[in-house]
PDB file of C-alpha atoms in Angstrom:
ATOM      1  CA  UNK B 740       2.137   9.003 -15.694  1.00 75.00           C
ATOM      2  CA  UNK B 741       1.151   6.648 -13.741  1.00 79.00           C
ATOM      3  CA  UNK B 742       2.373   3.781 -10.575  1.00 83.00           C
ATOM      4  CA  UNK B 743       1.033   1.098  -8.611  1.00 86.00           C
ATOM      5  CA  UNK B 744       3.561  -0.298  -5.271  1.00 88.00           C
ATOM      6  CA  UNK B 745       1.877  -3.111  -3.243  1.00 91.00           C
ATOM      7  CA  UNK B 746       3.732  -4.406  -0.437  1.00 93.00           C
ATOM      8  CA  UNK B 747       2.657  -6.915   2.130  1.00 94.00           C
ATOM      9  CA  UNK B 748       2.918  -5.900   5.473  1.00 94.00           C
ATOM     10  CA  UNK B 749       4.990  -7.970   7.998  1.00 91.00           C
ATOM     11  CA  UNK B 750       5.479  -6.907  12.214  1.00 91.00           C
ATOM     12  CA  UNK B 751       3.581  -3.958  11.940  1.00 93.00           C
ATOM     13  CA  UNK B 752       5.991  -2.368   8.699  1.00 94.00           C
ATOM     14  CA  UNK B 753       6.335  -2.929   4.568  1.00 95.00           C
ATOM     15  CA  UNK B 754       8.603  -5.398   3.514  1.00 95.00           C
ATOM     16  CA  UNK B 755      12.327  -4.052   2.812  1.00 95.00           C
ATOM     17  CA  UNK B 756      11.399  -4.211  -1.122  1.00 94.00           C
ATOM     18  CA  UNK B 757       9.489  -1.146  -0.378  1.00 93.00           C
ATOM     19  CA  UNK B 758      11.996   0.555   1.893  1.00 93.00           C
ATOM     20  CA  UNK B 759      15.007   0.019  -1.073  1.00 94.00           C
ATOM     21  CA  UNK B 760      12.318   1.095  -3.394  1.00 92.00           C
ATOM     22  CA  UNK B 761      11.476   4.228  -1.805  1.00 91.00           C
ATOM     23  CA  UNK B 762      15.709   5.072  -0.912  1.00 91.00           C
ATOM     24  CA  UNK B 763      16.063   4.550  -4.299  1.00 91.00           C
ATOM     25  CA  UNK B 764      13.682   6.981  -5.986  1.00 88.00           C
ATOM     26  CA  UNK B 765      15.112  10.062  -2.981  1.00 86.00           C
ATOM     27  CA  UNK B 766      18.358   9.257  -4.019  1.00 89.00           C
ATOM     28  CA  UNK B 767      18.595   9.690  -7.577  1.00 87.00           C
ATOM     29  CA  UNK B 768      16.376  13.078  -7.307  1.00 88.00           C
ATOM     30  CA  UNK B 769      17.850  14.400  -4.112  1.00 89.00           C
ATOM     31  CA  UNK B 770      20.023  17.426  -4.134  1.00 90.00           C
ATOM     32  CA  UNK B 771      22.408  17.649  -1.816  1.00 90.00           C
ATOM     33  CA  UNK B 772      22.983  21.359  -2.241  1.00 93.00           C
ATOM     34  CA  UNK B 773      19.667  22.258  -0.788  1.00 93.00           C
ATOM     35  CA  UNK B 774      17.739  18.793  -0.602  1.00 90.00           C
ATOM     36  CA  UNK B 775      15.382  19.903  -3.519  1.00 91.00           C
ATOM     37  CA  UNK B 776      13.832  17.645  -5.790  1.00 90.00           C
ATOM     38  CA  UNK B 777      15.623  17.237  -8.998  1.00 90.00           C
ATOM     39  CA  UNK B 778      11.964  15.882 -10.177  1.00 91.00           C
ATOM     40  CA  UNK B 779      10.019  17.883 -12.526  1.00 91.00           C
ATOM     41  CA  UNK B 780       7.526  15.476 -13.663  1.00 91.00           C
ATOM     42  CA  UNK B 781       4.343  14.349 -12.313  1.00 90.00           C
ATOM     43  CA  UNK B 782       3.732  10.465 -11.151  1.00 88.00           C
ATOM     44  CA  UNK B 783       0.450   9.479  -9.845  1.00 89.00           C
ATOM     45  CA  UNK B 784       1.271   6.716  -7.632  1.00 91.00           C
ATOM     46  CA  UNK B 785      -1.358   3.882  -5.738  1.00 92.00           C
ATOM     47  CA  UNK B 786       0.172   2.070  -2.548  1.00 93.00           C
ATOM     48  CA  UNK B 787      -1.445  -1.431  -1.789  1.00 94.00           C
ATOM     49  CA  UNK B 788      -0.646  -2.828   1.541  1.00 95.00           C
ATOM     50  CA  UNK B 789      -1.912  -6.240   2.598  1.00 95.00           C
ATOM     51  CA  UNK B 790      -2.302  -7.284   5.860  1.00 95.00           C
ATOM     52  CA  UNK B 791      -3.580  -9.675   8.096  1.00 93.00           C
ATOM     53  CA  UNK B 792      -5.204  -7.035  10.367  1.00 94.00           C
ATOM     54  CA  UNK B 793      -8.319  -6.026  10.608  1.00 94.00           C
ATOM     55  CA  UNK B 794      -9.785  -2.543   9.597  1.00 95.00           C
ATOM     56  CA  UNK B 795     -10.347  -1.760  13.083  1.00 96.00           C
ATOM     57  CA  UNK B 796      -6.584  -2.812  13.860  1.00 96.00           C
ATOM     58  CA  UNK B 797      -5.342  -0.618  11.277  1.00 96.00           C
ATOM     59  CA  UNK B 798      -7.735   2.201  12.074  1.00 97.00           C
ATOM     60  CA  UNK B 799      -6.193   2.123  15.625  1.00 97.00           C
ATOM     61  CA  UNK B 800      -2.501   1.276  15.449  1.00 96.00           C
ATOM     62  CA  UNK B 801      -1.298   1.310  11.374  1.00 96.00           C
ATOM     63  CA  UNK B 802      -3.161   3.947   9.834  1.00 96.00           C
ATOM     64  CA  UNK B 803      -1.339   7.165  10.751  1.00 96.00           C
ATOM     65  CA  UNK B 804       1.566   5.052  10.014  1.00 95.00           C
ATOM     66  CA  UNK B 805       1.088   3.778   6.331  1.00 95.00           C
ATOM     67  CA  UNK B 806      -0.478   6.969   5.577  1.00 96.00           C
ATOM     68  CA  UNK B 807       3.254   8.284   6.165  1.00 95.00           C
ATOM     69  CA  UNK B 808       4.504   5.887   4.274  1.00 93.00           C
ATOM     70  CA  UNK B 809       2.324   6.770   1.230  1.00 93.00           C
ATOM     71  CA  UNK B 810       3.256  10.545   1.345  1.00 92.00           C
ATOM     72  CA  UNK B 811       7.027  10.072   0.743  1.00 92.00           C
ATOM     73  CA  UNK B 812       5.282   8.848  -2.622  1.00 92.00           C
ATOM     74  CA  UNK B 813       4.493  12.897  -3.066  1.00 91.00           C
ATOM     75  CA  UNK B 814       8.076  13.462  -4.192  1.00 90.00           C
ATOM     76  CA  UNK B 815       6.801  12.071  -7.659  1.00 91.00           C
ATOM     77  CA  UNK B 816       4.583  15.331  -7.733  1.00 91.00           C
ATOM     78  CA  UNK B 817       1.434  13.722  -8.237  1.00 89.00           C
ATOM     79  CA  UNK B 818      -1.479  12.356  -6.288  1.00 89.00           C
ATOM     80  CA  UNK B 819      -1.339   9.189  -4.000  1.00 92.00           C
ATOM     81  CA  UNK B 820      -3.627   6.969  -3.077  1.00 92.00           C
ATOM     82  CA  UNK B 821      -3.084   4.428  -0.228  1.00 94.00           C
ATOM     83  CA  UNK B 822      -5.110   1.428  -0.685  1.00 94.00           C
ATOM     84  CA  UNK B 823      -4.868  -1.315   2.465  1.00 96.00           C
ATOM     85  CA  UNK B 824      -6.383  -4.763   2.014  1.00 96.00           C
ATOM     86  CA  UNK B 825      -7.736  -5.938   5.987  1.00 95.00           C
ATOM     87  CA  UNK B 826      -8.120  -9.597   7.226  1.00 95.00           C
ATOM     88  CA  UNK B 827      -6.068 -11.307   4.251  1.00 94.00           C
ATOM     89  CA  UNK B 828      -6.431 -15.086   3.896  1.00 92.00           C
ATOM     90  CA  UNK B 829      -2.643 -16.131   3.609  1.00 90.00           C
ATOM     91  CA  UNK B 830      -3.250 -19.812   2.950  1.00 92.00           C
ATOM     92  CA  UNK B 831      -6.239 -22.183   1.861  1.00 91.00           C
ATOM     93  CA  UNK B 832      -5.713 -24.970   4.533  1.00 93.00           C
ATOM     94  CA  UNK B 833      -4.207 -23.166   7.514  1.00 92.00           C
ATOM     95  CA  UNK B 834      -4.076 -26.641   9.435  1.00 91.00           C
ATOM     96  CA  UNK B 835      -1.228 -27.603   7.800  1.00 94.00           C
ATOM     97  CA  UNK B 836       0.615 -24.744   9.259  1.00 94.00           C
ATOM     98  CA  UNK B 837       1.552 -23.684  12.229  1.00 95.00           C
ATOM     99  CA  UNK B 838      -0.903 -21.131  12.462  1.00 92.00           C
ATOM    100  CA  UNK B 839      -3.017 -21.546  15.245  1.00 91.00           C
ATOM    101  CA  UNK B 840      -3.298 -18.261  16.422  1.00 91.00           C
ATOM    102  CA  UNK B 841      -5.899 -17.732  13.649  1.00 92.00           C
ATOM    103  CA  UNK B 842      -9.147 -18.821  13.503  1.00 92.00           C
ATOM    104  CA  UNK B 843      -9.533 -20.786  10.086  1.00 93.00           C
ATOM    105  CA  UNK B 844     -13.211 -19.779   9.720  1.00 94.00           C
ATOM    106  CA  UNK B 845     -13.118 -16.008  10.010  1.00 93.00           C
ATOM    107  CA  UNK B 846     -10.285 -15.391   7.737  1.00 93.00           C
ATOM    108  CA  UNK B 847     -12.150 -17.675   4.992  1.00 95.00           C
ATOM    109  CA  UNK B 848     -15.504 -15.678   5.898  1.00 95.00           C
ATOM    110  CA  UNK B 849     -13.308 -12.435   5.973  1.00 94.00           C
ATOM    111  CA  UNK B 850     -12.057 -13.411   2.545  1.00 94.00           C
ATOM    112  CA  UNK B 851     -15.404 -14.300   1.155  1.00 95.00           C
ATOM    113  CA  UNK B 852     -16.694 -11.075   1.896  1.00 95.00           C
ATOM    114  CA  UNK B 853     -13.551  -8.311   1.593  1.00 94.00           C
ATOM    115  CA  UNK B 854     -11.507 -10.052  -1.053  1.00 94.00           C
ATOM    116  CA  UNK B 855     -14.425  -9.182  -4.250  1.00 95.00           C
ATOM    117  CA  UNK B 856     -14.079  -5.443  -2.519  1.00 95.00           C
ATOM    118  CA  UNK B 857     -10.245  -5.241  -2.650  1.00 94.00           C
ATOM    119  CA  UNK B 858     -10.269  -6.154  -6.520  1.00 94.00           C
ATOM    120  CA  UNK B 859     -12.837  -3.811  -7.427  1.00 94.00           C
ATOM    121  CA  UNK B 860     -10.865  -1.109  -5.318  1.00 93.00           C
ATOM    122  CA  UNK B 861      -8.015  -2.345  -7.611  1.00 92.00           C
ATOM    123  CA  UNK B 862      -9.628  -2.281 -10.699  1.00 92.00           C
ATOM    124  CA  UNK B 863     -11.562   0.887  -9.576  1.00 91.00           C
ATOM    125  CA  UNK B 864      -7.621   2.725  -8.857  1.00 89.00           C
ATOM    126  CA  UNK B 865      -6.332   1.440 -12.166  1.00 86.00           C
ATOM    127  CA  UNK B 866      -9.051   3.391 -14.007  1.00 87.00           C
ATOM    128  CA  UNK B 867      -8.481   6.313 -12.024  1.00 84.00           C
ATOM    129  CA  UNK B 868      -4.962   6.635 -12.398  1.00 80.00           C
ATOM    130  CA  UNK B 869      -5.066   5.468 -16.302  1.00 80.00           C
ATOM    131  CA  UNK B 870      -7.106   8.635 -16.069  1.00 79.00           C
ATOM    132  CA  UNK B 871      -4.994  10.611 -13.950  1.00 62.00           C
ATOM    133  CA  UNK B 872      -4.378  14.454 -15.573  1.00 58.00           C
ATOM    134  CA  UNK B 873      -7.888  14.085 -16.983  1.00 46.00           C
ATOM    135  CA  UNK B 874      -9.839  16.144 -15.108  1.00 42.00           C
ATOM    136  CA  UNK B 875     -12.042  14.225 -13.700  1.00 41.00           C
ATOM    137  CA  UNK B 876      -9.479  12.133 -11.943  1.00 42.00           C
ATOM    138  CA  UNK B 877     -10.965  12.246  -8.585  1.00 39.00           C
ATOM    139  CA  UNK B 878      -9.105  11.566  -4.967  1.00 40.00           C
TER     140      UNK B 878
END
């Protein structure tokens, strides 16, 4: 088996979709004897996270921190992947906003040139994890 969670991120942290999400899946196979996993089976799980950082931002201050995020996934007994999407281009005409503190022109360039990336990297993780107990399933 197989999942895919995306969540945007918003101050620094996923959205609180993700956060009921995961409190849901530890409480129905948490065991409050000995806090085992009632889980037997095996889910391979992909985390998206979209953001309007760059890759050098996340590198720096997110990374360690969605990387977390991803693991609590592990419960599931399978592999995750975390898959973040940099830069992201939030609306086509950003002067009708009140948006200012981006700069119109790099997040359309930044688009132009990491957006055909992220969908291969999501087409690329559906394949892998339609795949997933094959063995060549790769990390």
């Amino acid at each position: 088996m197989w999942g895919v969670n995306g969540t945007p991120i918003y101050l620094g942290r996923p959205t609180s979709r993700y956060f009921a999400l995961m409190e849901r899946l530890h409480f129905c196979a948490l065991s409050y004897d000995d806090y085992s996993n009632y889980f037997k089976g095996k889910v391979n799980v992909c985390m998206f996270v979209t953001m309007n950082a760059t890759r050098e931002f996340y590198d720096t201050l997110y990374k360690e921190k969605f990387e977390a995020y991803a693991e609590e996934f592990k419960q599931l007994n399978g592999e995750v992947y975390l898959c973040p999407c940099f830069n992201t281009l939030q609306v086509a005409d950003y002067s009708k906003f009140n948006m200012a503190g981006f700069d119109e022109g790099e997040k359309k360039k930044a688009h132009e040139e990491l957006f055909p990336a992220d969908v291969q990297k999501a087409f690329d993780m559906g394949m892998k994890l339609s795949q997933s107990g094959h063995p060549a399933a790769v990390r």
